[in-house]
Coordinates of C-alpha atoms in Angstrom, one line a residue:
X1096 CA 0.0 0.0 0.0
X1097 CA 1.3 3.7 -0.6
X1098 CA 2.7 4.5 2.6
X1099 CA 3.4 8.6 1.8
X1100 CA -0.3 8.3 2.1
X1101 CA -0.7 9.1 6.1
X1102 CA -4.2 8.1 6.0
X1103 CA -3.5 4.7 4.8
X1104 CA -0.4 4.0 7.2
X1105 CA -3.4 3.4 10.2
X1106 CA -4.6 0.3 10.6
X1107 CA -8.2 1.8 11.7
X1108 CA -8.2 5.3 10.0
X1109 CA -10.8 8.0 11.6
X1110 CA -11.7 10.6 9.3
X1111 CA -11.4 13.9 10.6
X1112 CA -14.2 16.1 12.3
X1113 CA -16.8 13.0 11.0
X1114 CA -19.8 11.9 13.5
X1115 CA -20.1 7.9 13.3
X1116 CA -22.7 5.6 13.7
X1117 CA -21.2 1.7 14.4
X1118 CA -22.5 -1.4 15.3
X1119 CA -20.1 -3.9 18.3
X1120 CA -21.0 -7.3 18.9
X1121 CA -21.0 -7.3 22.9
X1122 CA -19.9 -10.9 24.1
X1123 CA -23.1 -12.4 25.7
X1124 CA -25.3 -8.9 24.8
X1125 CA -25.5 -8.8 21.3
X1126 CA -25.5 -6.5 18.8
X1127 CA -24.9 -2.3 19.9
X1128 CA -25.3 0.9 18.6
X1129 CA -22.4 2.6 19.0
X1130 CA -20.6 5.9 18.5
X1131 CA -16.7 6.4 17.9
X1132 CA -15.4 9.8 19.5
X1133 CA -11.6 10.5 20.2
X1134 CA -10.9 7.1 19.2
X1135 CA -13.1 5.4 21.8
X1136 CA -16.2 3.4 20.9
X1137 CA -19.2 4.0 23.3
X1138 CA -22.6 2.2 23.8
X1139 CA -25.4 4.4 23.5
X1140 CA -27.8 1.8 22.7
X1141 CA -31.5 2.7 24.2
X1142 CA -35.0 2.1 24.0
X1143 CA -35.4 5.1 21.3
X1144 CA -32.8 3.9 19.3
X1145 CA -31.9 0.3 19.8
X1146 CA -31.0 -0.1 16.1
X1147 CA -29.4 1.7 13.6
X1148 CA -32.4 1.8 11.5
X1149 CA -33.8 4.2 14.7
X1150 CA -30.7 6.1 14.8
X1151 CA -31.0 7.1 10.8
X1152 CA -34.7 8.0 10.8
X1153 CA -34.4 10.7 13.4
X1154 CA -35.0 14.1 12.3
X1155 CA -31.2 15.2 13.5
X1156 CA -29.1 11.6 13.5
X1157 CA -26.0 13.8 13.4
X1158 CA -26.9 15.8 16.3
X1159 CA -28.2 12.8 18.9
X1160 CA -24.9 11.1 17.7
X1161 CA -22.8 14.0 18.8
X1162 CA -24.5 14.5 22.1
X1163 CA -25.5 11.0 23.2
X1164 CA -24.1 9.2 26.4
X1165 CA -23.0 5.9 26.2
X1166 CA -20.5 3.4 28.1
X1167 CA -17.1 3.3 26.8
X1168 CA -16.5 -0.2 25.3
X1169 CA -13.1 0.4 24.3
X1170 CA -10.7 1.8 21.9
X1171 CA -11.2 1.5 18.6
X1172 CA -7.9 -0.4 17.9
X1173 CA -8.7 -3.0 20.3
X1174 CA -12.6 -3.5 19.1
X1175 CA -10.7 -3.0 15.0
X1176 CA -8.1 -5.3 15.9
X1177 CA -10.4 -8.5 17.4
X1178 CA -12.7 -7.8 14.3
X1179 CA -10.5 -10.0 12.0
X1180 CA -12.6 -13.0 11.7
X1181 CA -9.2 -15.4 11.3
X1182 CA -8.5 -14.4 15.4
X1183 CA -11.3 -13.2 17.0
X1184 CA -12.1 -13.8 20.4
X1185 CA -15.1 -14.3 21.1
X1186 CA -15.1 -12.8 24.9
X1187 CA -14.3 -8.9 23.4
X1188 CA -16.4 -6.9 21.2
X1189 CA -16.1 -6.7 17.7
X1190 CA -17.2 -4.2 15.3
X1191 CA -20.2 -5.7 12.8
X1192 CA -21.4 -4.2 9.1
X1193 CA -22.9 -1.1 10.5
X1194 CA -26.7 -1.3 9.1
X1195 CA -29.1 -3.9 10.8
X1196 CA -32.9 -3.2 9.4
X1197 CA -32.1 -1.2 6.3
X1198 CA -32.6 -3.4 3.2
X1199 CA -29.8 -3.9 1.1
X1200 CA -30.0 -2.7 -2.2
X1201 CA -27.4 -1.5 -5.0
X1202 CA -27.3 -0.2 -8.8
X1203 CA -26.0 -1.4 -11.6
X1204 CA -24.2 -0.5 -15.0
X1205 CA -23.7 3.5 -13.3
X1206 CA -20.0 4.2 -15.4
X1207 CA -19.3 4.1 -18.4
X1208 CA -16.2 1.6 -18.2
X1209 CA -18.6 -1.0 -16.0
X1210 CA -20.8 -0.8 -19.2
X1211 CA -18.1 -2.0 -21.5
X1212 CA -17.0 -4.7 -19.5
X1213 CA -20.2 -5.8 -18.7
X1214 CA -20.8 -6.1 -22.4
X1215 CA -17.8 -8.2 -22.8
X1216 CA -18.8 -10.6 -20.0
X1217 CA -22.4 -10.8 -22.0
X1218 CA -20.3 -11.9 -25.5
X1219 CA -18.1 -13.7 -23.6
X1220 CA -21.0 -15.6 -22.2
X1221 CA -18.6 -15.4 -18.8
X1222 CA -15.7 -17.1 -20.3
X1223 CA -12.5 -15.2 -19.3
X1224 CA -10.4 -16.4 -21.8
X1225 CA -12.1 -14.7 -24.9
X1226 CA -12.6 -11.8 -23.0
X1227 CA -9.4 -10.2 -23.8
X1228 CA -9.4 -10.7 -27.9
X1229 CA -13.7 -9.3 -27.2
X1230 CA -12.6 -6.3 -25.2
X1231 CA -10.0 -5.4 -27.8
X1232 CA -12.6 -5.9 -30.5
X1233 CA -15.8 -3.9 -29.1
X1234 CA -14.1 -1.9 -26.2
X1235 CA -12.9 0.9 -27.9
X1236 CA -16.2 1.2 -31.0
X1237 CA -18.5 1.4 -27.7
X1238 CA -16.4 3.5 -25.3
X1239 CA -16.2 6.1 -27.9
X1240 CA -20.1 6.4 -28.3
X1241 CA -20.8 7.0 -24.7
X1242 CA -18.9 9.7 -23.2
X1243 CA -19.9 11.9 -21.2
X1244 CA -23.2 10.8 -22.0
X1245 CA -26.6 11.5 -20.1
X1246 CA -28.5 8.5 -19.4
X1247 CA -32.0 9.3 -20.7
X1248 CA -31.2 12.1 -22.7
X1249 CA -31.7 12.6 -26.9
X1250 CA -28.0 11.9 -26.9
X1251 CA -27.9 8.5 -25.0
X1252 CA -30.7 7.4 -27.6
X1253 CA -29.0 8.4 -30.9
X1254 CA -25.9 6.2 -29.5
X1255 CA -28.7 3.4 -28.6
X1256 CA -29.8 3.3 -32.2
X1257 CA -26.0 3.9 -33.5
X1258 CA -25.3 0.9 -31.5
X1259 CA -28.2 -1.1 -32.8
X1260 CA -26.9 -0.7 -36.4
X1261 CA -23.2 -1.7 -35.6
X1262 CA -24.7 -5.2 -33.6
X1263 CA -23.7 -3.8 -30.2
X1264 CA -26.6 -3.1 -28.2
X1265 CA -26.8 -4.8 -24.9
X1266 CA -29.2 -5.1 -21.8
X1267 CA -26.7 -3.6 -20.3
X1268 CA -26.7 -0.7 -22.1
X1269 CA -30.4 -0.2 -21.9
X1270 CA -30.0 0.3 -17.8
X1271 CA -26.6 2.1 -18.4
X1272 CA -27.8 4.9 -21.3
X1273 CA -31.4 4.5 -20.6
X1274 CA -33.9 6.3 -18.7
X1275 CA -34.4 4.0 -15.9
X1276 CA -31.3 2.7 -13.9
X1277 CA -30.3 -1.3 -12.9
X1278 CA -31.6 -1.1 -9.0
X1279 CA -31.7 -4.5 -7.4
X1280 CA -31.9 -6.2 -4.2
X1281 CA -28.1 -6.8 -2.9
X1282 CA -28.3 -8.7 0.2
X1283 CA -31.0 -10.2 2.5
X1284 CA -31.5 -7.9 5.9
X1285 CA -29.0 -8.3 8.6
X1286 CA -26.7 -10.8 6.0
X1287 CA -23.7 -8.0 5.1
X1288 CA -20.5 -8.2 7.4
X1289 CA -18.6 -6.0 8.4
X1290 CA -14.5 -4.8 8.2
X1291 CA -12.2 -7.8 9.2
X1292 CA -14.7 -10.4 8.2
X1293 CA -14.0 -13.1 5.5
X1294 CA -16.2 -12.6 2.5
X1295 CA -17.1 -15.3 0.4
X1296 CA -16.9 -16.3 -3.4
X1297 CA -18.7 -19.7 -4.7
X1298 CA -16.6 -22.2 -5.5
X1299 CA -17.7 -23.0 -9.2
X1300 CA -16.4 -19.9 -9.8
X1301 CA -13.7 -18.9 -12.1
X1302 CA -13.9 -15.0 -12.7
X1303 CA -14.8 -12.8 -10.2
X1304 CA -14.1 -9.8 -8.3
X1305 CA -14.7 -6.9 -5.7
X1306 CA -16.6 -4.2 -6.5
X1307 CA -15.6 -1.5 -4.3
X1308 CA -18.5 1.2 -3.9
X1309 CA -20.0 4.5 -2.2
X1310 CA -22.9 3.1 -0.2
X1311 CA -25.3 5.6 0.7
X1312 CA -27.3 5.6 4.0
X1313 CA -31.5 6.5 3.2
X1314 CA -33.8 6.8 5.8
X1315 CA -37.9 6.0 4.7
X1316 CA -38.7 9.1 3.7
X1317 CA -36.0 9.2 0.8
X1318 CA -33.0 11.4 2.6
X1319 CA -29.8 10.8 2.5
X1320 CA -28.2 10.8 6.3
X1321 CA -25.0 9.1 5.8
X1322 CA -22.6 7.2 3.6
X1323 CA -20.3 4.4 4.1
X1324 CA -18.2 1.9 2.0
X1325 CA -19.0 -1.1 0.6
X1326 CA -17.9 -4.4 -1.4
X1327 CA -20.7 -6.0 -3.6
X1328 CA -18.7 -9.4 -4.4
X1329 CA -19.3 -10.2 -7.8
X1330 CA -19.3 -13.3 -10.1
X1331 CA -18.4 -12.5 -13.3
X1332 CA -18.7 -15.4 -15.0
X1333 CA -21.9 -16.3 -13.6
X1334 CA -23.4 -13.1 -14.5
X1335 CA -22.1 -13.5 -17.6
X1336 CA -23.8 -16.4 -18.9
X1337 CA -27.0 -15.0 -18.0
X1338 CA -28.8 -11.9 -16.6
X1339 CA -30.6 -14.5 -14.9
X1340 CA -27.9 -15.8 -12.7
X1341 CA -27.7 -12.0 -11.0
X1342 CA -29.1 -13.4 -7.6
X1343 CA -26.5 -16.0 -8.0
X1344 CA -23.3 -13.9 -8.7
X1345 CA -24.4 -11.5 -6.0
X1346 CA -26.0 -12.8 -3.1
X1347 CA -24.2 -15.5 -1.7
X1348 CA -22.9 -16.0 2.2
X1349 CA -20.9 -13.4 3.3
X1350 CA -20.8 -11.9 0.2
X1351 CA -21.8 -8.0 0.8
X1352 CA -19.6 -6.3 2.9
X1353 CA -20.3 -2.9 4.7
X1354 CA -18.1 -0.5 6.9
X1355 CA -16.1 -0.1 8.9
X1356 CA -18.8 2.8 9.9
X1357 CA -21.8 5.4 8.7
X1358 CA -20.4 8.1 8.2
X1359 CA -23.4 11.1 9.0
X1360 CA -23.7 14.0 6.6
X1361 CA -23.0 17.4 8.1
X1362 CA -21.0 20.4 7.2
X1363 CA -17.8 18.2 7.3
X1364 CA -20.0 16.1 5.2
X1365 CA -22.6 16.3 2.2
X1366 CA -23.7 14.9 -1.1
X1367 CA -21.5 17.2 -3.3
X1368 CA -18.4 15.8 -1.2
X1369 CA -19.8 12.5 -1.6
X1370 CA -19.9 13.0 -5.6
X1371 CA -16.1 14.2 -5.4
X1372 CA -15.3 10.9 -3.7
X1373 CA -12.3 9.0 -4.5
X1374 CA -12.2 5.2 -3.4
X1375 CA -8.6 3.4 -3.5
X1376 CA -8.9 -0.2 -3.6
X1377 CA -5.7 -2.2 -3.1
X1378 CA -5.7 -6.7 -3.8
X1379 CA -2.9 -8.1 -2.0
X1380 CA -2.7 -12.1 -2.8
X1381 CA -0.9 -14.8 -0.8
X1382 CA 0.6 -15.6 -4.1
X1383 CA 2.5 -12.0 -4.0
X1384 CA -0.1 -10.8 -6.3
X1385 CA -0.9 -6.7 -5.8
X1386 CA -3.4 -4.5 -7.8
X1387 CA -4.1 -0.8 -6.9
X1388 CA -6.7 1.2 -8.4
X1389 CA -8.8 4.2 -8.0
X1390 CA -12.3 5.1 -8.6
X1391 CA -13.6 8.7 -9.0
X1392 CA -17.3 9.1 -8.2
X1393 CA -17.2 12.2 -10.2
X1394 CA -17.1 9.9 -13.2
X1395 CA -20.1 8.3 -12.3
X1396 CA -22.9 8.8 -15.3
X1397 CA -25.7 9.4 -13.0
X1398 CA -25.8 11.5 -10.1
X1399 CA -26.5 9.9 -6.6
X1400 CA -29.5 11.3 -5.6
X1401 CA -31.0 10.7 -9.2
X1402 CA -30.1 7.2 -7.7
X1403 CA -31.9 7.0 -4.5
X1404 CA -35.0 8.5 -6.3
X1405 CA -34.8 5.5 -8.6
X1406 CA -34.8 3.3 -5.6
X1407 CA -37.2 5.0 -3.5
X1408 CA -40.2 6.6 -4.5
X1409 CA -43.6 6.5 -4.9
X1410 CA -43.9 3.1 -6.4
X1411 CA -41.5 1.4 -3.6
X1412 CA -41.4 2.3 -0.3
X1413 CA -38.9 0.6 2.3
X1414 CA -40.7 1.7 5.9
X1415 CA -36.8 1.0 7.7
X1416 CA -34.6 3.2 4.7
X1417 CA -32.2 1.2 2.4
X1418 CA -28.8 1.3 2.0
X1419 CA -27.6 2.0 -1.8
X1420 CA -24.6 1.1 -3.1
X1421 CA -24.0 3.2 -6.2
X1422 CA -22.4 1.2 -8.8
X1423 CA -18.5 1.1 -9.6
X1424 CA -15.7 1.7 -12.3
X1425 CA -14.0 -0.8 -11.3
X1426 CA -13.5 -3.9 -12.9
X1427 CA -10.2 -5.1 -13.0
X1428 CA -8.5 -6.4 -16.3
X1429 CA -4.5 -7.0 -15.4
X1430 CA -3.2 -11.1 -15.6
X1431 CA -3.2 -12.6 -12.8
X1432 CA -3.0 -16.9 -13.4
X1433 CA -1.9 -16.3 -17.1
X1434 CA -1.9 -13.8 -20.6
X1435 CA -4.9 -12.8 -21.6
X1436 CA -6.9 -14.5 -18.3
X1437 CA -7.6 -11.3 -16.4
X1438 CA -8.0 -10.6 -13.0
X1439 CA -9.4 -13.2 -10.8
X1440 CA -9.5 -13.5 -7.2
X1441 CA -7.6 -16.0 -4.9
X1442 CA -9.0 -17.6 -2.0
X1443 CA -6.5 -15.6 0.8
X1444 CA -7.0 -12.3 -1.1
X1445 CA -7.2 -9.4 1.6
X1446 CA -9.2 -6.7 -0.2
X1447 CA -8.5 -2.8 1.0
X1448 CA -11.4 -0.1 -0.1
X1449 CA -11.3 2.8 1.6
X1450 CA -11.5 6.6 1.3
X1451 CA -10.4 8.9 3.8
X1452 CA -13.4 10.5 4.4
X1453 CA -14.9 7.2 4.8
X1454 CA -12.2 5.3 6.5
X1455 CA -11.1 1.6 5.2
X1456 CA -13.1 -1.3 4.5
X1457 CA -10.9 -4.8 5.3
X1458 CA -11.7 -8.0 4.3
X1459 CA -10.2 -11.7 3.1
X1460 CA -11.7 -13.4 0.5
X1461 CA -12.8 -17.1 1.0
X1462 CA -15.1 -19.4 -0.5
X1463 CA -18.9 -19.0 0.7
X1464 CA -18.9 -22.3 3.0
X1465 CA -16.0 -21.6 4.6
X1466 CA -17.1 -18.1 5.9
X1467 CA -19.4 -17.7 9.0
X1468 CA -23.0 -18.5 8.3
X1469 CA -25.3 -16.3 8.4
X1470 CA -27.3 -17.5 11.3
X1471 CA -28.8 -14.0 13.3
X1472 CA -32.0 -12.5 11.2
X1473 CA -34.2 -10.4 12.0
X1474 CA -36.2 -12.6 14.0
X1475 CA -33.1 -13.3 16.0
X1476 CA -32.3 -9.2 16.5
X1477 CA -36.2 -8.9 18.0
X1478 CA -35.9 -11.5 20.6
X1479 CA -32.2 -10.4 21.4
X1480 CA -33.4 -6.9 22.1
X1481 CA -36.8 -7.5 23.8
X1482 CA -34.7 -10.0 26.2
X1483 CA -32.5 -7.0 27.0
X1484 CA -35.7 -4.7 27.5
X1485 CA -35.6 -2.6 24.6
X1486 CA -38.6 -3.2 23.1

């Protein structure tokens, strides 16, 4: 990783001046709300707001966050530290994704260079190996028809119908140029993990990746409250043989991770930072393996809350808010196992995202059975906090 980047040399990086909503697994409690302040995480779990769900549809979050009293659990280095799933134990607290009722939803297809490749995994029909001589063939012809393009606009549907005539049109093109985005449902409620945790891959596959993203944090009414990082683990191969197979190349166990923390909007905070965003990602492999990139949100070909709107509205409402991941650039193309393969990952793979107004997002990449099981729903959070007496 780039050490002359002071953020990056902490192992638990604290944004400056930021107000943060967590969640701690509390050894024979269960799962807290929690704030970090001066980095120290306190409790401040309560019958108003025993989830974070409660937290994010208050009319101030930011301001209950920054004036609520709490227990000190501990430093966050200690809680960050036993949060590494491969040496946890299980008599500390450890930090968890930091959502609980918010459904789990993300878009698709949002920048231009996710278009392409998604188009090559379609002709590819998920094979990696022809994906190199297709992305050479197409890549360049499609790239060069959708610049800077509004999705929706006259100008998106001249290059449809340019498109059409050449043989290049593609679903994906339709939710990436067209008036209405890809919005689907991520991750079951209460599945994601959180920093440190293993996430999982599925064994039969051969091409796949992280997609490192800006998640947004909605409350019901449609606003915007927060924003945190995420990793929507994709199958590319699976996907690629069929639109069809999206539930399968995206939900899986263990295979949407959120964190390390909501970060609430304020002045130190809002949407037009958020759209100036910058997310490094960094793969280091057991193998020796290393791939650093960067994805600007500026780049992004529709705006955010043009997003959320898409997601909630009128015609879908989600009573406990959503959190929305927002699509990525990223979608990595350097040899890995041999020329012309592409970018796979490798069980062992520790995966970095972060951004340093959002801190970092740690996690190692396993297959799906051989991560923790996803075994506390929302039936289990009820009973948990009505035995506690907090509802």
């Amino acid at each position: 990783m780039n050490q002359n980047h002071e953020f990056r040399k902490l192992n638990f990086p604290i944004p400056e001046d930021s107000i943060l909503l967590a969640r701690v697994e509390k050894p024979d409690v269960g799962p807290s709300v929690c704030t970090i302040r001066n980095g120290r995480v306190f409790d401040i779990t309560s019958a108003d707001t025993p989830t974070t769900r409660d937290v994010c549809e208050l009319d101030d979050p930011a301001g209950y966050l920054r004036a609520a009293s709490g227990d000190l659990l501990g430093s966050v280095e200690a809680i960050a530290s036993n949060s590494f799933e491969e040496h946890r134990r299980a008599e500390h607290p450890w930090f968890l994704a930091p959502c609980d009722l918010q459904v789990i939803k993300a878009c698709g297809v949002t920048f231009a260079g996710s278009m392409i490749e998604r188009i090559i995994e379609e002709r590819a029909a998920g094979n990696p190996e022809l994906a190199q001589e297709i992305r050479k063939r197409i890549g360049t012809r499609v790239g060069a028809q959708l610049i800077d393009i509004e999705p929706g606009s006259p100008r998106a549907e001249a290059a449809k119908q340019a498109l059409i005539e050449e043989n290049l049109w593609s679903q994906y093109l339709e939710v990436g140029i067209g008036p209405y985005a890809e919005v689907f449902t991520k991750a079951p409620v209460l599945s994601s993990v959180g920093s440190g945790a293993r996430i999982g891959i599925h064994p039969d596959s051969q091409w796949n990746n992280p997609e490192p993203e800006l998640v947004l944090v909605v409350n019901s009414c449609g606003t915007t409250v927060g924003a945190t990082l995420g990793n929507d683990v994709n199958l590319r191969d699976f996907e690629g043989r069929s639109a069809l197979l999206l539930s399968k190349a995206k939900d899986n166990n263990a295979s949407c991770a959120i964190g390390p923390f909501i970060r609430m909007l304020d002045d130190n905070l809002t949407l037009d930072t958020l759209r100036k965003l910058t997310i490094h990602t960094t793969i280091v492999g057991d193998d020796g393996f290393l791939l650093e990139e960067e994805s600007r949100m500026a780049e992004i070909s529709r705006d955010p809350d043009d997003l959320v709107r898409q997601a909630l509205n009128e015609n879908h409402a989600y009573p406990d808010g959503m959190l929305l991941f927002c699509g990525t650039p990223f979608a990595p193309t350097k040899d890995r196992d041999a020329p012309g393969a592409g970018f796979t990952h490798h069980v062992g793979d520790t995966v970095f995202i972060e951004a340093k107004e959002l801190g970092r997002l740690r996690n190692t990449v396993a297959h799906c059975a051989d991560c923790s099981r996803w075994n506390f729903s929302a039936s289990h959070l009820m009973r948990n906090l009505a035995s506690r007496g907090l509802i």
